[in-house]
Amino acid sequence: MAQISLTFPDGNAREYDAGVTPAEVAASISKSLSKKAISATVNGAHWDLQWPIDDNAQVAIHTLSDADQALELIRHDCAHIMARAVQDIWPDVKVTIGPVIANGFYYDFDRAEPFTPEDLGAIEKKMREIIALRDPVRTEVWARDRAIQHYKDSDEPYKVELIEAIPGDEPLRMYWHGDWQDLCRGPHLQHTGQVPADGFKLMSVAGAYWRGDSDRQMLQRIYGVAFANKGDLKKHLTMLEEAAKRDHRKLGREMDLFHFEDVAPGSIFWHPAGWRMFQSLIAYMRRRQDAAGYVEVNSPDIMDKSLWETSGHWQNYRENMFLAETQDDREYALKPMNCPGHMMIYNHGVRSYRDLPMKIAEFGKVHRYEPSGALHGLLRVRSFTQDDAHIYCTPEQLADECLKVNDLILSIYRDFGFEDVHVKLSTRPENRIGTEESWDRSEAALQTALETAGMSYSIFEGEGAFYGPKLEYVLRDAIGRDWQCGTLQVDSNLPERFKSTYVTPEGDRQAPVMLHRALFGSLERFTGILIENWAGKLPFWLAPRQVVVASIISDANDYVHDVVNALKAAGIQAEADIRNEKINYKVREHSLAKVPIILAVGEREVTDRTVTVRRLGEKQTSVTSLDEIVSELQKAATPPDLL
RNA sequence: GCUGCUGUAGCUCAGAGGUAGAGCACUCCCUUGGUAAGGGAGAGGUCGAGAGUUCAAUUCUCUCCAGCAGCACCA
């Protein structure tokens, strides 16, 4: 038998027979390693302990203390153990697929009756029994035909379909533990007992389409989370609780920011405090765009169908547009996008190369009939306000304009405390319009902007819009969640459809290049993200309510109004609370409403012209003169771009 | 849109085939209290909408509407 040389992480090499498995290698090193081993890395590939190694290789044996490999295997084995548990309890359930996902795993099943929350408990119990069996995991490579026949015999139609969808006739890998068997790429753990019995939890069951296709069978998906130990699981569950506490729908109610009604699903009723915050965002963005050379416009909300036919929206998105019925014979639609309106503004009159770049911005409210199941608080609504702008420029200006947008986005996100920003670059899809040269130019402009700015980005091949490539800006919030907000898209479609031109220095007419960009994206959505990011405790300049001045005794009520007036005169949002309640009561109520500053005034403060300051989250109070607190809060109320 | 679950007072929730209850919030009275709920009284609900079964439906059945979780979608 041929000899091969395996090199270990410490640099030492040893000779083995070709076809040796990592399990045998581990055994040759030590008995304890052989017991603890879970998998290996062979020449960079994650390798099952049972897979043979045929050539010289770099080999590392993993144990449960190698977090990356361990978590992947624990989660993957959990999915299989769950499927086995389900088929143990309900033998007629059909299995499909069960991959590893962030923090855990899922498995999709086909079963006529729905799984109930009680069922999840029973499945968990059965899983722990399987783990306790410490069943060895076994794997074999089967010919494709044999595998198909096997699944036909065992009446697992989904597995048959999966195999038939795998191209070529490469052999397939089968796995077993106990009598239970699944088709799987692997790798897997050594035995079921390596899954920590107290490190996983089944979370929920929900519908999911077979193969992600909404035209196909709806399956039942059971989600679970799994970690290396009980402590990590608990940490994760605590994080979920923390996220639930930050839910902007809950905070929106508690802080009295907005609400929804059945008569307008997906549309927001903004209350005074929420609307103030919303308007602060618009005011901020208006200043930033003004400074960056944008001009603001406003285009009609309802326009004739013919405009939407010209833009192409009618053909592509008619199902998702709100239509307006009127007494005349014309058909109108509520705008789902601002761009066609901006095209009309651009096209009104003759544009010269001297006018470019022309940056048209609008805080336009767009309406889209989103599928009912997609609606979610402020994050996915049917009518929302975009901080939308379109940049018309020459091909030569394109790269520079992309860079400018990128810089503006980053600078703005930084003002909101978002430093961790990732970009997704989506390139030309199969189904597209425009010349290869214009795609080359557009993609290069976006990529160059990212490179020049030193951005972290990933490329999504073929994911671009049919009219041009796009960037999507993803920011990470205070508890590590990612939110897609800004977007920058190059468009060679609309200028053509609307026959837009500019006069070149030579006196010719040429089509401008057009950029679509939104920085917050949807103002409504961004507001929701900010609420969740700050858990409702927004920075003072953005806080929906800033100051409550509360009287301790009714004799201080007049002075309360003096203080409120002084604050208001300084541009601070202040309210009086002179209700016939004790100060404890007032402090509790305003603290729960997350008002950042409570100023309490009683007999002493009236006499001394002072206030007692209580800051949200602090128990300690301090006494300050009225003048001092006004100037301090005035500074705190200044938006970051005006500091 | 699809699968499952849910819908009772402004909010959080209990309840039962014989037309409803709690706490908080609200109104009034007493209380003027120094930093997370002072006391008392009162008002408030076609039990999401419609239809069916029944002597009787808020409760059971169906349809619709809305919400929640996920999937699909997101110009």
XYZ file of C-alpha atoms (C1' of nucleotides) in Angstrom:
718
model
C 0.000 0.000 0.000
C 1.240 3.434 -0.917
C 2.522 5.665 1.829
C 1.464 9.286 2.252
C 2.850 11.992 4.465
C 0.539 14.010 6.673
C 1.752 17.314 8.099
C 0.250 18.541 11.385
C -0.268 22.110 12.583
C 2.891 21.961 14.714
C 4.903 21.314 11.545
C 5.631 17.637 12.267
C 4.901 15.112 9.545
C 4.124 11.402 9.787
C 3.764 8.609 7.283
C 0.499 6.713 6.877
C -1.009 4.226 4.477
C -2.932 5.983 1.728
C -6.635 5.948 2.505
C -6.069 6.460 6.219
C -8.950 8.259 7.948
C -8.611 11.134 10.403
C -10.127 8.826 13.024
C -7.208 6.435 12.553
C -4.756 9.313 12.545
C -6.185 10.582 15.840
C -5.952 7.095 17.302
C -2.317 6.896 16.289
C -1.597 10.089 18.189
C -3.350 9.403 21.481
C -6.269 7.588 22.963
C -7.751 10.754 24.412
C -7.544 12.612 21.098
C -9.214 9.667 19.433
C -12.116 9.966 21.864
C -12.409 13.745 21.732
C -11.973 14.134 17.994
C -14.977 15.507 16.070
C -13.598 16.186 12.592
C -10.507 17.306 10.741
C -9.336 19.932 8.350
C -7.556 18.364 5.379
C -5.853 20.783 3.013
C -8.263 23.489 4.118
C -11.413 21.393 3.703
C -13.608 20.423 6.651
C -13.237 16.630 6.727
C -15.247 13.863 8.347
C -13.296 11.560 10.663
C -14.345 8.646 8.450
C -13.344 10.061 5.087
C -10.167 8.562 3.665
C -7.122 10.712 2.900
C -5.480 9.502 -0.286
C -2.577 11.908 -0.777
C -0.035 13.925 1.142
C -1.881 16.601 3.073
C -1.921 19.188 5.795
C -4.102 17.736 8.534
C -5.510 19.163 11.752
C -7.716 17.097 14.057
C -10.550 19.057 15.702
C -12.168 18.620 19.082
C -15.176 20.369 20.619
C -12.851 23.152 21.730
C -12.346 24.258 18.112
C -15.336 26.594 18.159
C -15.903 27.122 14.432
C -15.852 23.465 13.436
C -17.555 22.324 16.627
C -20.503 24.700 16.232
C -21.030 23.783 12.637
C -21.044 20.065 13.420
C -23.172 20.417 16.548
C -25.780 22.357 14.607
C -25.674 20.056 11.637
C -25.944 16.939 13.798
C -28.737 18.578 15.766
C -30.702 18.959 12.539
C -30.251 15.265 11.773
C -31.025 14.170 15.315
C -34.160 16.296 15.214
C -35.243 14.680 11.947
C -34.641 11.254 13.446
C -36.597 12.194 16.554
C -39.501 13.417 14.417
C -39.558 10.206 12.377
C -39.289 8.136 15.556
C -42.432 9.811 16.875
C -44.290 10.157 13.572
C -42.933 7.531 11.151
C -44.995 8.774 8.232
C -43.414 12.246 8.196
C -41.337 12.887 5.069
C -37.910 14.446 5.472
C -36.443 17.053 3.143
C -33.455 19.235 4.012
C -31.937 20.520 7.247
C -29.096 22.988 6.994
C -27.044 24.940 9.518
C -27.982 28.618 9.864
C -26.774 31.480 12.038
C -26.983 30.360 15.684
C -28.609 27.054 14.880
C -30.352 24.911 12.332
C -33.674 23.964 10.850
C -35.217 20.971 9.184
C -38.160 21.028 6.766
C -40.743 18.271 7.077
C -43.801 17.245 5.146
C -46.560 16.229 7.529
C -50.316 16.623 7.150
C -50.969 17.775 10.727
C -49.277 20.904 12.018
C -46.599 20.602 14.682
C -47.717 22.206 17.935
C -45.597 23.861 20.625
C -46.204 20.731 22.739
C -44.820 18.629 19.898
C -41.596 20.637 20.055
C -41.187 19.627 23.690
C -41.713 15.975 22.798
C -39.216 16.208 19.946
C -36.628 17.812 22.225
C -37.095 15.016 24.729
C -36.639 12.387 22.058
C -33.520 14.203 20.802
C -31.976 14.010 24.258
C -32.688 10.278 24.284
C -30.901 9.904 20.967
C -27.962 11.929 22.251
C -27.789 9.709 25.342
C -27.538 6.615 23.101
C -24.166 7.880 21.839
C -24.920 6.175 18.530
C -21.865 6.094 16.281
C -22.215 8.069 13.049
C -21.549 5.922 10.019
C -21.087 6.993 6.404
C -20.919 5.285 3.009
C -20.663 6.409 -0.574
C -23.470 5.113 -2.735
C -24.087 5.068 -6.440
C -26.741 7.493 -7.515
C -29.147 4.832 -8.809
C -28.901 2.855 -5.610
C -29.647 5.952 -3.570
C -32.652 6.835 -5.710
C -33.994 3.296 -5.445
C -33.445 3.343 -1.699
C -35.507 6.513 -1.290
C -38.198 5.248 -3.606
C -38.423 2.077 -1.513
C -38.574 4.030 1.736
C -41.131 6.448 0.298
C -39.078 9.657 0.666
C -40.058 11.527 -2.521
C -38.274 14.740 -1.552
C -34.949 12.941 -1.273
C -35.523 11.377 -4.681
C -36.144 14.789 -6.140
C -33.057 16.211 -4.429
C -30.827 13.533 -5.894
C -32.349 13.875 -9.326
C -31.594 17.600 -9.192
C -27.907 16.963 -8.500
C -26.176 17.268 -11.871
C -23.915 14.559 -13.268
C -23.706 11.054 -11.929
C -21.299 11.574 -9.090
C -21.722 9.174 -6.196
C -23.616 10.333 -3.135
C -22.770 10.265 0.506
C -25.115 8.596 2.939
C -25.047 8.916 6.709
C -26.506 6.838 9.525
C -26.799 6.955 13.232
C -28.696 4.105 14.789
C -31.125 2.855 12.137
C -31.812 6.359 10.925
C -30.387 7.377 7.599
C -30.066 10.596 5.622
C -28.506 11.818 2.429
C -25.886 14.358 3.440
C -22.726 16.011 2.254
C -21.244 15.808 5.774
C -19.062 16.025 7.683
C -20.622 14.854 10.929
C -19.603 14.187 14.499
C -18.185 10.896 15.704
C -21.308 9.901 17.601
C -24.582 11.497 18.681
C -23.303 11.894 22.254
C -20.952 14.661 21.102
C -23.929 16.995 20.794
C -24.336 18.825 24.114
C -27.732 17.736 25.423
C -28.240 21.055 27.220
C -26.816 23.266 24.477
C -29.761 23.293 22.087
C -33.403 24.362 22.059
C -36.178 24.087 19.500
C -37.561 27.545 18.944
C -40.465 27.622 16.544
C -42.271 26.011 13.702
C -43.298 27.866 10.563
C -44.198 27.254 6.979
C -41.550 27.179 4.278
C -41.844 26.405 0.582
C -40.191 23.299 -0.785
C -37.034 24.464 -2.550
C -37.888 28.060 -1.714
C -40.444 28.174 -4.515
C -43.782 29.788 -3.717
C -45.475 27.688 -6.420
C -44.594 24.489 -4.623
C -45.587 22.506 -1.564
C -45.604 24.293 1.772
C -43.588 22.331 4.308
C -43.251 22.707 8.047
C -39.931 24.068 9.194
C -38.764 23.560 12.764
C -36.114 26.025 13.877
C -33.614 25.310 16.626
C -30.628 27.048 18.146
C -27.563 25.137 19.284
C -24.356 26.011 21.070
C -21.344 24.245 22.514
C -22.640 24.494 26.070
C -25.505 25.550 28.281
C -23.921 28.916 29.062
C -23.654 29.983 25.411
C -27.226 28.889 24.789
C -28.395 30.941 27.725
C -26.434 33.941 26.498
C -28.138 33.662 23.142
C -31.600 33.381 24.688
C -30.853 36.440 26.792
C -29.837 38.295 23.629
C -33.169 37.368 22.050
C -34.972 38.720 25.095
C -32.948 41.904 24.800
C -33.914 42.184 21.131
C -37.579 41.667 22.048
C -37.351 44.473 24.600
C -36.041 46.737 21.853
C -38.839 45.879 19.450
C -39.771 49.241 17.956
C -43.447 48.261 17.785
C -43.492 47.798 21.563
C -41.407 50.904 22.231
C -43.496 52.890 19.784
C -46.547 52.131 21.886
C -44.852 52.688 25.226
C -43.262 55.943 24.103
C -46.443 57.036 22.332
C -44.712 57.508 18.968
C -47.134 55.972 16.452
C -49.796 53.360 15.929
C -51.518 51.331 13.228
C -55.181 50.821 12.364
C -57.009 48.069 10.539
C -58.354 50.582 8.035
C -54.864 51.345 6.759
C -52.753 48.204 7.000
C -49.087 49.006 6.570
C -49.568 52.736 6.978
C -48.478 54.699 9.997
C -50.408 57.034 12.274
C -47.612 59.204 13.633
C -48.179 60.744 17.063
C -46.640 64.124 17.954
C -43.494 62.769 19.605
C -42.779 60.244 16.854
C -43.407 62.782 14.135
C -40.995 65.195 15.797
C -38.256 62.583 15.641
C -39.139 61.829 12.020
C -38.928 65.532 11.189
C -35.560 65.819 12.955
C -34.238 63.186 10.594
C -35.573 64.991 7.547
C -34.172 68.309 8.734
C -30.790 66.705 9.285
C -30.747 65.050 5.864
C -31.935 68.252 4.196
C -28.972 70.149 5.631
C -26.510 67.428 4.635
C -27.840 67.229 1.083
C -27.919 70.979 0.731
C -24.264 71.112 1.763
C -23.473 68.343 -0.737
C -24.905 70.255 -3.694
C -28.330 68.705 -4.025
C -31.439 70.672 -4.886
C -34.744 69.630 -3.392
C -37.880 69.228 -5.485
C -41.341 67.792 -5.100
C -43.215 65.724 -7.651
C -46.886 64.719 -7.766
C -48.162 61.780 -5.731
C -50.707 60.740 -8.328
C -49.832 60.625 -11.991
C -51.354 59.210 -15.133
C -50.854 55.579 -16.015
C -49.052 56.598 -19.210
C -46.138 57.927 -17.183
C -45.790 54.571 -15.431
C -45.917 52.829 -18.791
C -43.079 55.009 -20.008
C -41.026 54.263 -16.921
C -41.745 50.542 -17.136
C -43.309 50.321 -13.680
C -46.731 49.547 -15.092
C -45.424 46.498 -16.924
C -43.339 45.230 -14.018
C -45.110 46.289 -10.852
C -48.742 46.950 -11.670
C -49.811 44.333 -9.099
C -48.027 46.277 -6.413
C -49.302 49.738 -7.306
C -52.172 51.621 -5.716
C -54.544 52.824 -8.398
C -56.724 55.907 -8.165
C -60.249 55.838 -9.525
C -61.642 59.143 -10.719
C -64.624 60.499 -12.619
C -62.692 61.237 -15.771
C -61.606 58.469 -18.109
C -58.003 58.515 -17.072
C -56.300 55.905 -14.950
C -53.963 57.202 -12.310
C -51.548 55.520 -9.928
C -49.994 56.588 -6.641
C -46.291 56.878 -7.122
C -44.300 53.823 -6.047
C -41.070 55.611 -6.992
C -39.932 59.189 -7.344
C -37.743 58.690 -10.378
C -40.318 59.214 -13.132
C -41.308 62.517 -11.532
C -37.681 63.541 -11.475
C -37.296 62.549 -15.114
C -40.072 65.022 -15.928
C -38.243 67.739 -14.025
C -34.942 66.938 -15.695
C -36.565 66.897 -19.113
C -38.309 70.218 -18.581
C -36.119 72.491 -20.641
C -32.789 71.907 -22.324
C -29.955 70.702 -20.132
C -26.361 71.626 -20.836
C -23.207 69.807 -19.813
C -22.695 72.918 -17.692
C -25.714 71.901 -15.561
C -24.187 68.527 -14.715
C -23.928 66.902 -12.345
C -27.481 67.754 -11.442
C -28.593 66.306 -8.141
C -32.328 66.279 -7.587
C -33.536 65.246 -4.138
C -37.030 64.661 -2.807
C -38.498 63.497 0.465
C -41.213 61.827 -1.537
C -43.812 59.591 -0.013
C -44.206 56.480 -2.115
C -46.963 53.886 -1.976
C -46.474 50.237 -2.707
C -49.023 47.505 -2.227
C -46.705 45.123 -0.393
C -47.852 41.530 0.173
C -49.790 41.352 3.429
C -47.386 38.854 4.955
C -44.452 41.188 4.422
C -45.753 44.034 6.582
C -43.791 44.579 9.777
C -44.133 47.643 11.984
C -42.184 50.590 10.619
C -39.733 48.298 8.890
C -41.932 47.181 6.029
C -44.894 49.407 5.224
C -47.123 50.255 2.294
C -46.454 53.955 2.285
C -43.127 55.450 3.168
C -40.879 58.434 2.703
C -37.615 58.052 0.861
C -34.651 60.354 1.149
C -34.470 59.852 -2.566
C -32.211 61.602 -5.046
C -31.215 61.233 -8.651
C -27.899 62.379 -9.956
C -27.659 63.172 -13.661
C -24.099 63.345 -14.865
C -21.801 62.745 -17.814
C -20.114 59.362 -18.214
C -16.861 61.022 -17.227
C -18.317 62.268 -13.958
C -19.806 58.923 -12.976
C -16.944 57.461 -10.936
C -16.431 60.648 -8.982
C -20.128 60.993 -8.199
C -20.242 57.426 -6.893
C -17.344 58.168 -4.591
C -19.069 61.322 -3.340
C -22.245 59.421 -2.536
C -20.229 56.778 -0.726
C -18.456 59.416 1.369
C -21.728 61.128 2.193
C -23.361 57.879 3.291
C -20.493 56.949 5.582
C -20.319 60.404 7.100
C -24.043 60.334 7.794
C -24.056 56.859 9.299
C -21.180 57.918 11.540
C -23.314 60.780 12.867
C -25.764 58.138 14.061
C -23.084 56.021 15.647
C -22.973 53.378 12.915
C -19.286 52.763 12.250
C -19.571 49.164 11.108
C -20.808 49.359 7.516
C -20.622 46.648 4.896
C -21.511 47.006 1.230
C -23.065 44.541 -1.164
C -22.146 45.086 -4.820
C -24.604 43.458 -7.210
C -23.415 43.028 -10.780
C -25.019 42.475 -14.197
C -27.808 39.889 -14.218
C -28.473 37.534 -17.098
C -31.610 39.369 -18.044
C -30.434 42.912 -18.713
C -30.534 45.858 -21.058
C -27.771 48.166 -22.203
C -24.405 47.626 -23.829
C -21.539 45.666 -22.310
C -19.489 48.867 -22.361
C -22.000 50.703 -20.227
C -22.140 47.786 -17.762
C -18.353 47.721 -17.645
C -18.304 51.419 -16.923
C -21.073 51.303 -14.319
C -19.673 48.351 -12.407
C -16.193 49.809 -12.517
C -17.460 53.146 -11.192
C -19.087 51.470 -8.206
C -16.189 49.161 -7.519
C -13.644 51.963 -7.838
C -15.593 54.048 -5.362
C -15.528 51.166 -2.877
C -11.838 50.487 -3.427
C -10.886 54.145 -3.181
C -12.814 54.502 0.059
C -11.341 51.277 1.430
C -14.783 49.805 2.078
C -15.473 46.262 3.160
C -17.693 44.819 0.430
C -18.828 41.580 -1.090
C -19.844 40.974 -4.679
C -23.184 39.427 -5.564
C -22.669 38.167 -9.089
C -25.725 38.630 -11.303
C -27.873 40.178 -8.576
C -28.055 43.646 -10.107
C -31.239 45.244 -11.432
C -31.973 44.727 -15.108
C -31.068 48.357 -15.787
C -27.816 48.601 -13.873
C -25.552 47.458 -11.030
C -26.162 48.554 -7.465
C -24.585 49.002 -4.053
C -26.488 48.255 -0.902
C -25.251 49.592 2.413
C -25.656 47.318 5.418
C -25.054 48.697 8.881
C -24.599 46.783 12.111
C -26.513 47.925 15.183
C -25.678 48.018 18.875
C -26.565 44.361 19.427
C -24.971 43.041 16.268
C -27.925 42.923 13.917
C -27.498 43.921 10.278
C -29.850 46.322 8.531
C -29.817 47.158 4.856
C -30.437 50.866 4.434
C -28.728 52.932 1.778
C -28.541 52.122 -1.883
C -26.682 53.475 -4.898
C -27.704 52.329 -8.352
C -26.517 53.162 -11.816
C -29.339 53.381 -14.346
C -29.034 53.457 -18.088
C -32.685 52.531 -18.599
C -34.702 55.566 -17.568
C -32.692 58.201 -19.460
C -33.296 56.110 -22.558
C -37.008 55.504 -21.887
C -37.582 59.187 -21.209
C -35.242 60.261 -24.015
C -33.282 62.516 -21.680
C -30.359 64.426 -23.093
C -27.890 67.187 -22.418
C -26.011 69.394 -24.828
C -22.311 68.574 -24.998
C -19.542 71.180 -25.419
C -19.575 70.232 -29.110
C -23.259 71.064 -29.337
C -24.440 67.446 -29.676
C -27.200 65.851 -27.646
C -26.176 62.962 -25.458
C -27.933 60.819 -22.847
C -26.850 61.529 -19.285
C -25.889 58.782 -16.877
C -28.274 58.523 -13.995
C -27.691 57.471 -10.404
C -30.457 56.558 -7.964
C -29.495 56.859 -4.356
C -31.140 56.802 -0.943
C -29.106 57.056 2.245
C -31.524 56.327 5.067
C -33.578 54.463 2.489
C -37.032 54.660 3.994
C -37.307 57.307 6.714
C -39.959 55.221 8.461
C -37.756 52.166 8.450
C -34.692 54.107 9.551
C -36.687 55.553 12.454
C -37.566 52.010 13.502
C -33.951 50.918 13.248
C -32.818 53.874 15.370
C -35.413 53.067 18.032
C -34.181 49.483 18.198
C -30.515 50.437 18.059
C -30.850 52.812 21.008
C -33.507 50.699 22.766
C -35.685 53.821 22.748
C -33.062 55.924 24.555
C -32.232 58.101 21.593
C -29.486 60.697 21.675
C -30.815 63.966 23.007
C -30.887 65.776 19.653
C -33.115 63.037 18.197
C -35.147 62.183 21.270
C -38.888 62.341 20.500
C -39.410 64.046 23.851
C -36.493 65.886 25.372
C -37.390 67.486 28.698
C -40.242 67.242 31.175
C -40.392 69.914 33.880
C -42.278 68.477 36.838
C -43.567 70.346 39.844
C -43.173 68.838 43.291
C -45.729 71.141 44.899
C -48.449 73.096 43.171
C -46.937 76.350 44.391
C -44.110 75.661 41.940
C -46.426 75.428 38.918
C -45.846 79.000 37.754
C -42.119 78.489 37.904
C -42.507 75.238 35.910
C -43.930 77.323 33.071
C -41.060 79.791 33.361
C -38.595 76.928 32.980
C -40.498 75.383 30.054
C -40.626 78.747 28.297
C -36.918 79.337 28.800
C -36.140 75.912 27.323
C -38.496 76.377 24.402
C -36.975 79.768 23.649
C -33.645 77.968 23.360
C -35.100 75.532 20.831
C -35.496 72.640 23.253
C -38.583 70.483 23.230
C -39.946 70.836 26.774
C -43.254 70.001 28.439
C -44.726 70.861 31.805
C -46.060 68.265 34.208
C -48.039 70.115 36.853
C -50.474 67.313 37.522
C -51.639 66.697 41.062
C -49.297 63.728 41.538
C -46.304 63.007 43.699
C -42.839 63.483 42.234
C -42.217 59.716 42.529
C -45.123 59.067 40.283
C -44.033 61.637 37.714
C -40.437 60.377 37.690
C -41.576 56.816 37.176
C -43.922 57.664 34.364
C -41.497 59.834 32.396
C -38.636 57.426 32.966
C -40.697 54.602 31.523
C -41.492 56.843 28.559
C -37.711 57.270 28.150
C -37.699 61.062 28.451
C -33.968 61.839 28.700
C -34.191 64.762 31.140
C -36.608 65.337 34.002
C -36.314 68.686 35.742
C -38.005 68.674 39.136
C -38.844 71.937 40.866
C -40.158 72.499 44.377
C -39.955 75.196 46.965
C -36.137 75.438 46.989
C -35.832 75.664 43.214
C -38.452 78.403 43.014
C -36.601 80.450 45.593
C -33.132 79.881 44.087
C -34.168 79.934 40.381
C -32.634 76.479 39.937
C -33.774 73.054 38.775
C -33.022 69.543 40.038
C -31.844 67.477 37.085
C -32.595 63.781 36.752
C -31.046 62.094 33.725
C -32.555 58.946 32.247
C -30.837 55.880 33.639
C -29.234 57.717 36.556
C -30.599 57.673 40.073
C -28.368 60.526 41.194
C -29.839 63.998 40.785
C -28.028 67.336 40.665
C -29.047 70.929 41.213
C -28.241 73.461 38.487
C -29.160 77.047 37.792
C -31.781 77.608 35.141
C -29.326 79.439 32.859
C -26.813 76.654 33.084
C -29.218 73.860 32.240
C -30.619 75.817 29.314
C -27.200 76.315 27.779
C -26.168 72.717 28.479
C -29.299 71.283 26.894
C -29.095 73.674 23.998
C -25.701 72.221 23.219
C -27.005 68.659 23.632
C -29.923 69.425 21.307
C -27.618 70.498 18.496
C -27.535 67.926 15.671
C -24.075 66.473 15.044
C -23.687 68.220 11.699
C -24.105 71.619 13.337
C -21.622 71.085 16.161
C -49.751 35.846 -1.262
C -48.671 30.802 1.483
C -48.470 27.735 6.334
C -49.491 27.935 11.488
C -51.179 30.785 15.568
C -53.948 35.029 17.561
C -58.062 38.908 17.933
C -62.302 40.355 24.996
C -61.905 48.200 27.857
C -56.636 52.987 25.606
C -52.620 49.047 27.379
C -51.501 44.003 29.542
C -54.498 39.923 30.160
C -58.436 36.430 32.732
C -63.207 34.116 31.498
C -67.467 31.005 29.944
C -73.154 27.848 25.101
C -77.571 31.556 29.152
C -75.623 38.777 26.223
C -68.516 39.881 30.680
C -64.034 40.616 34.626
C -58.886 42.301 36.827
C -54.593 45.567 37.055
C -52.678 49.909 34.892
C -54.353 54.272 32.115
C -58.790 57.889 32.142
C -62.570 61.446 35.072
C -63.843 63.534 39.865
C -62.802 64.145 45.216
C -59.234 64.022 49.291
C -54.095 64.677 49.625
C -48.987 69.544 48.545
C -46.139 65.050 48.681
C -38.403 65.849 47.324
C -36.939 61.478 42.752
C -39.646 54.668 39.741
C -46.905 53.740 41.512
C -50.531 58.247 48.207
C -56.009 57.217 49.180
C -61.226 57.014 47.681
C -65.162 57.132 44.157
C -66.683 56.850 39.033
C -67.025 56.179 33.921
C -65.622 52.939 30.041
C -66.705 46.886 26.001
C -72.412 45.129 19.771
C -66.132 40.292 23.167
C -62.411 42.136 15.035
C -66.721 41.946 10.892
C -70.477 39.005 8.448
C -73.124 34.491 7.860
C -74.554 29.627 9.800
C -75.827 25.859 13.816
C -78.876 26.480 18.379
C -84.583 28.029 22.272
C -80.067 30.954 23.154
C -73.435 32.478 20.274
C -68.734 36.849 22.507
C -67.980 31.183 23.314
C -69.255 26.082 18.226
C -68.740 26.113 12.370
C -67.648 28.831 7.844
C -66.100 33.271 5.177
C -63.764 37.871 5.442
C -60.554 41.658 7.928
C -56.336 42.677 10.910
C -52.036 41.208 13.823
C -47.818 37.707 15.153
C -43.791 33.910 13.542
C -41.605 32.042 9.296
C -41.552 31.358 3.902
C -42.064 33.838 -0.782
C -41.721 39.060 -2.307
C -39.058 43.961 -1.615
C -38.687 48.492 -8.417
